[in-house]
Coordinates of C-alpha atoms and ligand atoms in Angstrom, one line a residue:
M1 CA 100.6 135.7 107.4
G2 CA 103.6 133.7 107.4
F3 CA 104.2 130.0 106.5
D4 CA 104.1 127.3 108.7
L5 CA 105.8 125.0 106.0
I6 CA 108.1 125.3 103.2
V7 CA 109.6 122.8 102.0
T8 CA 112.9 123.5 99.5
N9 CA 114.9 122.1 97.3
G10 CA 113.2 119.6 95.4
I11 CA 111.9 118.6 92.1
I12 CA 108.5 119.4 91.9
V13 CA 106.4 116.7 89.8
T14 CA 102.6 117.2 88.8
A15 CA 100.6 115.4 85.7
S16 CA 102.0 118.2 83.4
D17 CA 104.9 119.4 84.3
V18 CA 108.8 118.6 86.0
L19 CA 109.6 122.1 87.9
S20 CA 113.6 121.6 88.7
H21 CA 114.4 124.6 89.1
G22 CA 114.7 125.1 92.7
I23 CA 110.8 126.2 93.4
E24 CA 109.5 126.0 97.0
I25 CA 106.8 125.0 98.4
G26 CA 105.0 127.0 101.2
I27 CA 102.2 125.5 103.5
K28 CA 99.8 126.9 105.1
D29 CA 96.7 125.9 107.5
G30 CA 97.4 122.5 106.0
K31 CA 97.1 123.3 102.5
I32 CA 99.2 124.6 99.2
S33 CA 99.4 128.8 99.7
C34 CA 102.2 129.6 96.9
L35 CA 105.0 128.1 95.3
G36 CA 107.7 130.3 94.2
T37 CA 111.4 131.0 94.5
C38 CA 112.6 132.8 98.1
L39 CA 109.6 132.4 100.0
P40 CA 110.2 134.3 103.2
R41 CA 111.0 132.7 106.6
E42 CA 109.6 133.0 110.0
S43 CA 111.2 131.7 113.1
S44 CA 107.7 129.4 113.5
T45 CA 108.1 128.2 110.3
E46 CA 109.3 124.7 110.1
I47 CA 111.6 123.7 106.8
I48 CA 112.2 120.4 105.0
D49 CA 115.1 120.0 102.9
A50 CA 114.3 118.2 100.2
K51 CA 118.1 118.1 99.0
G52 CA 117.1 117.9 95.2
A53 CA 114.8 114.8 95.3
Y54 CA 111.4 114.2 93.7
I55 CA 108.3 116.0 95.5
T56 CA 104.9 113.9 93.8
P57 CA 101.3 115.1 95.1
G58 CA 100.4 112.7 97.6
G59 CA 98.9 109.4 96.9
V60 CA 95.2 108.8 95.8
D61 CA 94.0 105.2 96.2
S62 CA 91.2 105.0 94.3
H63 CA 90.2 101.3 95.0
V64 CA 91.1 100.0 98.7
H65 CA 88.8 97.4 100.8
F66 CA 88.8 97.8 104.4
A67 CA 86.6 96.8 106.9
Q68 CA 84.4 95.0 104.6
D69 CA 81.9 92.5 105.9
N70 CA 82.9 90.2 103.7
S71 CA 86.9 89.8 104.4
P72 CA 87.1 89.3 108.1
T73 CA 90.7 88.2 108.2
G74 CA 91.6 91.5 105.8
D75 CA 92.7 95.3 106.8
N76 CA 90.4 97.2 108.8
W77 CA 90.7 101.2 109.0
E78 CA 93.6 101.4 111.1
T79 CA 96.0 98.8 109.6
G80 CA 95.2 99.9 105.8
S81 CA 95.3 103.3 106.3
R82 CA 98.5 103.1 108.3
S83 CA 100.2 101.1 105.5
A84 CA 98.6 103.8 103.2
I85 CA 100.7 107.0 104.6
G86 CA 104.1 103.9 105.3
G87 CA 103.3 103.8 101.5
G88 CA 102.7 107.7 100.6
T89 CA 99.3 107.6 99.8
T90 CA 97.0 110.4 101.3
T91 CA 93.4 110.1 100.5
V92 CA 92.2 106.4 100.0
L93 CA 88.9 105.6 98.7
A94 CA 87.2 102.4 100.4
F95 CA 83.8 101.0 99.8
A96 CA 80.4 100.1 101.5
S97 CA 79.2 97.2 100.2
Q98 CA 75.1 96.7 100.0
R99 CA 73.9 93.0 101.0
K100 CA 71.7 91.9 98.3
T101 CA 68.6 91.5 100.9
E102 CA 69.0 95.4 101.8
D103 CA 66.0 97.2 100.0
S104 CA 68.1 100.2 101.8
V105 CA 71.5 101.4 101.5
L106 CA 71.5 104.1 104.2
P107 CA 72.0 101.6 107.2
C108 CA 74.7 100.6 105.6
V109 CA 76.6 103.6 104.5
E110 CA 75.9 104.6 108.0
E111 CA 77.4 101.3 109.3
Y112 CA 80.7 101.9 107.1
H113 CA 81.1 105.5 108.3
K114 CA 81.4 104.7 111.7
R115 CA 84.0 101.9 111.1
A116 CA 86.3 104.3 109.8
K117 CA 85.9 107.5 112.3
D118 CA 88.3 108.8 113.9
Q119 CA 90.3 105.2 112.9
S120 CA 91.9 106.6 109.4
Y121 CA 95.3 108.1 109.4
C122 CA 95.0 109.0 105.9
D123 CA 92.0 111.4 104.0
Y124 CA 89.1 109.0 103.3
G125 CA 85.8 108.5 100.8
F126 CA 83.4 105.6 100.2
H127 CA 82.0 104.3 96.8
L128 CA 79.0 102.1 97.2
I129 CA 78.9 98.7 95.9
L130 CA 75.3 98.1 94.9
T131 CA 73.8 94.5 94.5
N132 CA 70.0 95.3 94.9
P133 CA 69.4 98.2 92.9
T134 CA 65.8 98.9 93.4
P135 CA 64.1 101.6 92.0
S136 CA 63.6 103.5 95.2
I137 CA 67.6 103.3 95.6
M138 CA 68.0 105.2 92.3
E139 CA 65.6 107.7 92.8
A140 CA 65.4 108.4 96.3
E141 CA 68.6 107.4 98.1
M142 CA 71.2 108.2 95.8
P143 CA 70.4 111.9 95.2
L144 CA 71.1 111.5 99.3
L145 CA 74.1 110.3 98.9
I146 CA 75.5 112.6 96.0
S147 CA 74.6 115.5 98.2
Q148 CA 76.6 113.9 101.5
G149 CA 79.8 113.3 99.0
I150 CA 79.3 109.6 97.8
T151 CA 79.9 110.3 94.1
S152 CA 80.6 107.2 92.4
V153 CA 79.2 102.9 92.9
K154 CA 81.3 100.2 92.2
L155 CA 78.6 97.3 90.1
Y156 CA 79.9 93.6 89.9
M157 CA 79.1 91.8 86.8
T158 CA 80.3 88.5 89.0
Y159 CA 80.3 86.6 91.8
E160 CA 77.2 85.5 93.2
P161 CA 76.2 87.5 96.2
L162 CA 76.9 90.5 94.5
K163 CA 76.8 90.4 90.6
L164 CA 74.4 92.0 88.6
G165 CA 72.5 91.6 85.0
D166 CA 71.8 93.3 81.8
S167 CA 68.7 94.5 82.6
Q168 CA 70.2 96.0 86.2
L169 CA 73.8 97.2 84.6
L170 CA 71.1 99.3 82.7
N171 CA 69.3 100.6 85.2
V172 CA 72.3 101.9 86.8
L173 CA 74.0 103.1 83.9
M174 CA 70.5 105.2 83.4
S175 CA 70.4 106.7 86.6
A176 CA 73.9 107.0 86.4
R177 CA 73.5 109.5 83.4
A178 CA 70.4 111.4 85.4
L179 CA 72.0 112.1 88.2
G180 CA 76.4 112.4 86.9
F181 CA 77.7 109.4 89.4
T182 CA 80.6 108.0 88.6
T183 CA 80.0 104.0 87.9
M184 CA 83.3 101.7 88.6
V185 CA 82.4 98.2 86.9
H186 CA 83.7 94.5 87.7
A187 CA 83.7 92.9 83.9
E188 CA 83.8 89.3 83.9
N189 CA 81.4 86.7 82.5
S190 CA 80.0 84.7 85.3
D191 CA 78.4 81.6 84.1
I192 CA 81.7 81.0 82.0
I193 CA 83.7 80.9 85.3
S194 CA 81.1 79.1 87.2
L195 CA 81.5 76.8 84.1
I196 CA 85.0 75.4 84.2
T197 CA 84.5 75.1 88.1
D198 CA 82.1 73.1 88.5
R199 CA 84.0 71.1 85.5
L200 CA 87.4 71.9 87.3
E201 CA 85.5 70.4 90.6
A202 CA 84.5 67.6 89.4
A203 CA 88.2 66.6 87.5
G204 CA 89.4 66.7 91.3
H205 CA 91.7 70.2 89.7
T206 CA 91.1 72.2 93.0
D207 CA 94.4 73.5 93.6
P208 CA 94.9 77.5 93.9
F209 CA 96.4 77.2 90.5
F210 CA 93.3 76.7 88.7
H211 CA 92.1 79.4 90.3
A212 CA 93.6 81.1 87.2
I213 CA 92.3 78.6 85.2
S214 CA 88.7 79.1 86.0
R215 CA 88.5 82.7 84.6
P216 CA 90.4 82.8 81.5
Q217 CA 90.9 85.6 79.6
I218 CA 87.6 85.8 77.4
A219 CA 85.7 85.8 80.7
E220 CA 87.5 89.4 81.4
N221 CA 87.0 90.5 77.0
E222 CA 83.4 89.3 77.0
A223 CA 82.0 91.3 79.8
T224 CA 84.3 94.5 79.2
Y225 CA 82.6 94.4 75.7
R226 CA 79.2 93.8 76.9
I227 CA 79.4 96.5 79.9
I228 CA 81.2 99.0 77.3
S229 CA 78.2 98.4 75.1
L230 CA 75.9 99.1 77.3
A231 CA 78.0 102.0 79.1
E232 CA 77.7 103.5 74.7
L233 CA 73.8 103.0 74.6
T234 CA 72.9 104.8 77.5
D235 CA 75.9 107.2 76.9
T236 CA 77.2 106.7 80.2
P237 CA 81.4 107.4 81.2
I238 CA 82.4 103.9 83.2
L239 CA 85.6 103.0 85.2
I240 CA 86.4 99.2 84.1
V241 CA 88.5 97.9 87.6
H242 CA 91.1 96.0 87.5
M243 CA 92.0 94.8 83.9
S244 CA 94.5 92.2 83.5
S245 CA 94.2 91.7 79.6
E246 CA 95.4 92.8 76.6
I247 CA 92.2 91.2 75.1
A248 CA 89.9 93.3 77.2
M249 CA 92.1 96.8 77.4
K250 CA 91.6 96.5 73.3
H251 CA 88.0 97.4 73.3
V252 CA 89.1 100.2 76.1
R253 CA 91.2 101.6 73.7
K254 CA 89.5 101.4 70.4
A255 CA 86.5 103.5 72.3
Q256 CA 88.6 105.7 73.5
T257 CA 89.5 106.5 70.0
R258 CA 86.0 107.1 69.2
M259 CA 86.2 109.3 72.3
L260 CA 83.5 107.0 74.5
P261 CA 83.7 108.0 78.1
I262 CA 85.5 105.0 78.9
H263 CA 88.2 104.2 81.7
A264 CA 90.0 102.0 82.7
E265 CA 92.0 101.1 86.1
T266 CA 94.4 98.3 86.3
C267 CA 97.1 97.0 89.9
P268 CA 100.6 96.6 90.3
Q269 CA 99.7 92.7 90.6
Y270 CA 98.6 93.0 86.6
L271 CA 101.9 94.1 85.8
F272 CA 104.5 92.0 88.1
L273 CA 102.9 89.0 88.6
L274 CA 102.1 85.6 86.9
S275 CA 100.1 82.9 87.6
E276 CA 103.4 80.3 88.2
R277 CA 102.7 82.2 91.5
L278 CA 99.8 80.4 92.5
K279 CA 101.7 77.4 92.0
G280 CA 103.1 77.4 95.3
T281 CA 106.6 76.4 97.2
H282 CA 108.3 73.0 97.9
K283 CA 108.0 74.1 101.4
D284 CA 104.1 74.7 101.5
K285 CA 102.8 74.5 97.9
F286 CA 99.7 75.8 99.2
E287 CA 100.9 79.2 99.1
G288 CA 99.6 79.8 96.0
A289 CA 97.0 80.9 98.2
K290 CA 99.1 84.7 98.8
C291 CA 98.3 85.8 94.8
V292 CA 95.0 84.5 94.4
C293 CA 92.8 87.3 93.3
S294 CA 90.4 88.4 90.4
P295 CA 90.9 88.6 87.4
P296 CA 93.7 86.2 87.9
L297 CA 97.1 87.3 87.6
R298 CA 97.6 86.0 84.3
H299 CA 100.4 83.4 82.7
D300 CA 102.7 84.8 80.4
P301 CA 105.3 87.8 80.6
K302 CA 103.7 88.9 76.8
D303 CA 101.0 89.9 79.4
L304 CA 102.6 92.0 82.0
E305 CA 103.6 94.0 79.0
A306 CA 100.8 94.3 77.4
M307 CA 99.4 96.7 80.9
W308 CA 103.0 98.2 80.6
R309 CA 101.6 99.8 77.2
G310 CA 98.2 100.9 78.1
I311 CA 100.1 102.9 81.2
A312 CA 102.3 104.1 79.6
N313 CA 100.1 104.9 76.4
G314 CA 97.5 107.0 78.7
T315 CA 94.3 103.9 77.9
F316 CA 94.7 103.6 81.9
T317 CA 92.9 106.3 83.7
T318 CA 93.6 105.0 87.4
F319 CA 96.4 102.6 89.0
S320 CA 95.3 101.7 92.3
S321 CA 95.9 98.8 94.8
D322 CA 92.7 96.8 94.5
H323 CA 94.2 96.2 98.2
A324 CA 91.8 93.2 99.8
P325 CA 94.0 91.1 101.2
S326 CA 92.9 88.3 104.0
T327 CA 95.5 86.7 106.5
Y328 CA 97.0 84.0 104.7
D329 CA 97.9 82.0 108.1
H330 CA 95.4 81.5 110.8
A331 CA 91.9 82.2 110.3
G332 CA 92.0 83.4 107.0
G333 CA 93.6 81.7 103.3
K334 CA 95.3 79.2 104.7
K335 CA 92.3 77.8 107.0
L336 CA 89.3 79.1 104.4
G337 CA 90.8 77.4 101.7
M338 CA 92.4 74.0 103.0
K339 CA 90.1 71.2 104.6
D340 CA 90.6 68.4 105.2
G341 CA 93.9 68.3 103.4
V342 CA 92.6 69.1 99.9
M343 CA 92.8 72.1 98.7
R344 CA 90.3 74.2 97.4
Y345 CA 90.7 77.7 95.7
R346 CA 87.0 78.1 95.9
N347 CA 86.9 78.7 99.8
I348 CA 90.4 81.4 99.1
P349 CA 89.1 84.8 100.0
N350 CA 90.0 87.2 97.0
G351 CA 92.7 90.1 96.9
V352 CA 96.0 90.5 97.0
P353 CA 97.6 93.5 99.8
G354 CA 98.7 96.6 97.7
V355 CA 97.7 100.2 99.3
E356 CA 101.7 100.3 100.5
T357 CA 103.7 99.1 98.0
R358 CA 101.7 101.0 94.8
L359 CA 103.8 104.1 94.7
P360 CA 106.9 102.5 95.3
L361 CA 106.3 100.0 92.8
L362 CA 105.4 102.1 90.0
F363 CA 107.9 105.1 90.5
S364 CA 111.2 102.5 89.7
F365 CA 110.2 102.4 86.3
A366 CA 109.1 105.9 86.1
G367 CA 111.6 108.8 84.1
R368 CA 114.3 108.9 82.2
E369 CA 116.2 105.6 82.8
K370 CA 117.0 103.0 80.0
D371 CA 114.5 100.7 81.4
S372 CA 111.8 103.4 82.8
K373 CA 108.8 102.5 80.8
L374 CA 107.2 106.0 82.2
S375 CA 107.2 109.8 82.6
L376 CA 107.1 111.1 85.8
Q377 CA 104.0 113.2 84.8
R378 CA 101.8 110.2 84.0
F379 CA 102.9 108.5 87.1
V380 CA 101.5 110.9 88.7
Q381 CA 98.2 111.0 86.7
L382 CA 97.9 107.1 87.2
T383 CA 98.5 107.5 90.8
S384 CA 97.0 110.6 92.0
S385 CA 95.6 113.8 89.3
D386 CA 93.3 111.3 87.6
P387 CA 92.1 109.3 89.9
A388 CA 91.8 112.8 91.7
K389 CA 89.7 114.4 88.9
L390 CA 87.6 111.1 88.0
Y391 CA 86.3 110.7 91.6
G392 CA 85.5 114.3 92.5
L393 CA 88.1 115.8 94.2
E394 CA 89.7 118.2 91.5
G395 CA 90.9 121.7 93.4
T396 CA 91.0 120.0 96.5
K397 CA 93.7 116.9 96.0
G398 CA 96.2 115.6 93.0
S399 CA 98.1 118.1 92.6
I400 CA 100.7 120.6 93.9
A401 CA 99.0 123.8 93.7
P402 CA 97.9 126.5 95.5
G403 CA 94.6 126.1 97.3
Y404 CA 95.2 122.5 97.1
D405 CA 95.7 120.5 100.2
A406 CA 99.2 120.0 101.0
D407 CA 99.9 115.8 100.7
L408 CA 102.9 115.7 99.2
V409 CA 105.1 112.9 99.2
I410 CA 108.8 113.5 99.2
W411 CA 111.2 110.6 97.7
Y412 CA 115.4 109.9 98.3
P413 CA 117.1 112.2 96.2
E414 CA 118.6 109.8 94.0
T415 CA 122.1 110.3 95.5
E416 CA 121.0 108.7 98.9
M417 CA 118.8 105.7 97.3
K418 CA 122.0 103.8 95.0
E419 CA 121.0 100.2 96.2
G420 CA 116.8 100.8 96.4
V421 CA 114.8 99.4 98.7
V422 CA 113.9 95.4 99.3
I423 CA 110.5 94.9 100.1
E424 CA 109.4 92.7 103.6
Q425 CA 106.8 92.1 105.2
K426 CA 108.3 93.0 108.5
N427 CA 109.0 96.6 107.5
L428 CA 105.1 96.9 106.1
H429 CA 102.4 98.4 108.4
H430 CA 99.2 96.6 107.1
G431 CA 97.9 94.3 109.2
V432 CA 98.7 91.2 107.1
D433 CA 101.2 88.5 107.3
Y434 CA 102.9 88.5 103.6
T435 CA 103.3 91.0 100.7
P436 CA 103.7 89.0 97.0
Y437 CA 106.0 91.3 96.7
E438 CA 108.2 90.3 99.1
G439 CA 112.4 90.2 98.6
M440 CA 111.5 92.9 95.1
T441 CA 114.0 95.8 95.0
V442 CA 112.5 99.5 94.5
K443 CA 114.2 102.0 93.5
N444 CA 112.9 104.3 96.1
W445 CA 110.9 104.7 98.7
P446 CA 109.0 108.0 100.4
R447 CA 111.4 109.9 102.9
F448 CA 108.1 111.8 104.3
T449 CA 104.6 111.6 104.0
I450 CA 102.6 114.8 104.3
L451 CA 99.2 115.3 104.9
R452 CA 97.0 118.3 105.6
G453 CA 100.9 120.3 106.2
K454 CA 101.7 117.7 109.1
T455 CA 104.1 114.9 108.3
V456 CA 102.7 111.3 108.6
W457 CA 105.6 109.1 107.5
D458 CA 109.2 109.8 108.0
R459 CA 111.4 106.7 107.4
E460 CA 114.4 108.0 109.1
N461 CA 112.7 109.4 112.5
G462 CA 110.0 107.3 113.5
G463 CA 108.0 106.2 110.8
I464 CA 104.7 106.5 111.0
M465 CA 104.4 109.2 113.1
G466 CA 100.7 110.5 112.1
K467 CA 97.8 109.9 114.2
M468 CA 94.8 107.2 113.6
N469 CA 92.0 109.8 113.4
A470 CA 94.3 112.8 111.7
G471 CA 91.9 111.3 108.5
K472 CA 89.3 112.6 107.1
F473 CA 86.2 111.8 105.2
L474 CA 86.2 113.4 102.1
Q475 CA 82.9 114.9 101.2
R476 CA 83.7 114.6 97.1
G477 CA 81.8 116.3 94.0
K478 CA 80.9 115.0 91.4
G479 CA 83.9 113.1 88.7
R480 CA 85.3 115.2 85.9
I481 CA 85.3 112.7 82.8
V482 CA 89.0 112.2 82.2
A483 CA 88.9 110.1 79.0
G484 CA 86.8 110.5 75.4
K485 CA 85.3 113.9 75.1
T486 CA 86.7 115.8 78.5
G487 CA 84.9 118.8 79.8
Q488 CA 81.9 116.6 78.2
E489 CA 79.2 116.7 81.8
V490 CA 79.1 113.9 83.5
N491 CA 75.2 113.6 82.7
G492 CA 76.2 114.7 79.3
M493 CA 73.8 115.9 76.6
L494 CA 71.2 114.8 74.6
T495 CA 71.6 114.5 71.2
G496 CA 69.8 112.8 68.3
E497 CA 68.0 110.1 67.8
R498 CA 68.4 109.3 71.0
N499 CA 66.4 111.5 72.6
Y500 CA 63.3 109.4 71.9
W501 CA 64.3 107.8 74.3
Y502 CA 66.3 109.3 77.6
Ligands
URP1 O1 90.3 90.1 94.0 C1 90.0 90.3 94.3 N1 89.8 91.9 93.3 N2 89.1 90.9 95.0 C2 88.9 91.8 95.8 C3 87.2 92.5 95.4 C4 86.8 92.9 94.1 O2 86.2 92.0 93.4 O3 87.4 94.2 93.7
ZN2 ZN1 116.2 132.2 96.0
ZN3 ZN1 86.3 93.7 91.9
ZN4 ZN1 88.9 95.3 94.5

C-alpha cells in the first residue's frame, strides 16, 4: 500500500481528544488512511514533521458570502477561497441567493455554481437563500436540490429585498420538517429597525455609528424568540446565524435546556469588536463604515464577554466568519455610503471580512493558558466538526480519523511562535482593502494548510501553494442535529397531539 504523506510528531486535536503521544497520520489518495505509531515509510512517502505543534482538522467556515449579486465589490471565489486556505479553512459554505421576483430557484443555483466552478482554492458547498418560497419551489425544487447536495437554506427576517413574514417562515419550516433540510435564520425585527432608521434620518443622524443605534438588541431579541417559537411549534431544527447579544442568546440557551434542536452561530466580530469602532478615526471619519455589519457591533465589553461564555458553554454550535465585506475605497463602501459630503449608514453595504482571520483569532484563546477561554476540543467543535455535522458533511470533513478527507491545519510549534503574529491587511489574501483586525496580535497562525493530502498553504515557503481549481463542490447529505435531542432524525417523529395537524 504505502502512504503518500505521513504527518509525524504533532499533537492531534479532535472534537473529543488531544493526542499528545506521537500519533502519526498516514494519508493516501487524499484521505486519512490510518492513525498509528511507527507507520511504514516508502521512498515516495512525503514526510511533514509537525515538531510538537498542534494539528487540527481543516476549518469548515459554514457562513461566507462570495460572488453574490448584492455585493459587487466583495470577494469573488478566487480571492475569497484563497483567503480561506491562507487562514487554515479548507471548506466553505457560501450562498446562492434567490431574487424575490424569481419563482424558480434552479436557474439561480445553476448561476452560482458557474461562478464557483474551477475558481475555488478550497472545497465548497452552497446554502440557498430563499426570498420567495413558493409552493412549487418547496414541493418540486427543494427535493431536487437536496438530491444534488444542497441541503440547507437561509431565511431572513429583515432586509426589505430578502425578508419573509411569519406565515412564509412557518411554511418553510414545515417543508424543512418534511424534507429534512437545515434552516438558518437571520433574526432581527425588521419593523423596529425601519422605525428607528426613519427617525434617525429625520433628525440628521446618518453617520456610520447610528447603524448600531438603529439595530438595538431588542430587535435581535424579539426575532430570536419568535423564530424559536415557530421552530418549536413545527418541531423543526433551526440555526440562528451571527448572534451578537446575550439577551437573544439566552432564548437559545433556554430552548436547548428543554432539549429543543435550536442551534446558534456567532462570529469573530461579536467576540472582538465594539460599536465605538463605527465612530471612525481622526484621519478618516468615515472609517467606521469598515465595521458596519448586521446585527451590529454592540456597545459594552460585557456583550463580548457574554458571547465568549456562549462559545465556552456550548450554546453556540458554529463559529463562522460571515465573511461579507465590500471594498472600502473606490467603488465600494465609501462611495456608496458618502454622497455630497454626507455620510449615510443606510447606504453602506453590510458585512466585514473574516474568513482568513477566523481560526487564528479563536485559536489564540484555546488551550490551557491563563487567558484561555475555551478548550482545544471546543475550538475544533466550533470551527470544524460541528458545522460539518450540522450541514451534512459528517464522515468526510471535520475530523482527523480514518476515512475522512485529509484536511489539516498544522500550527507553529509554540517554541517557534513566541511573539505571535500581527494581523495586517498586507499579509491577507482576500480581495478587499482592509481588515477590521489590523494591528491585533494573535498567538499563532497556520504553518501549513493541507487540503485532501496536498499542501495548499505553506507560510514559510511560498505562501499559497494550492491551485484555483483545486477546490471541489461538496454534495452534502442531510444534516445531523447537534443540539437538543441528538440522534433524532431531522424530519422528526410524529408525537402526541401534534399528530392531528402535521
Ligand atoms: O452584515 C452582514 N452580516 N451582512 C451579510 C449578510 C448577512 O446577513 O449575513
Ligand atoms: Zn515509534
Ligand atoms: Zn444574515
Ligand atoms: Zn451572512
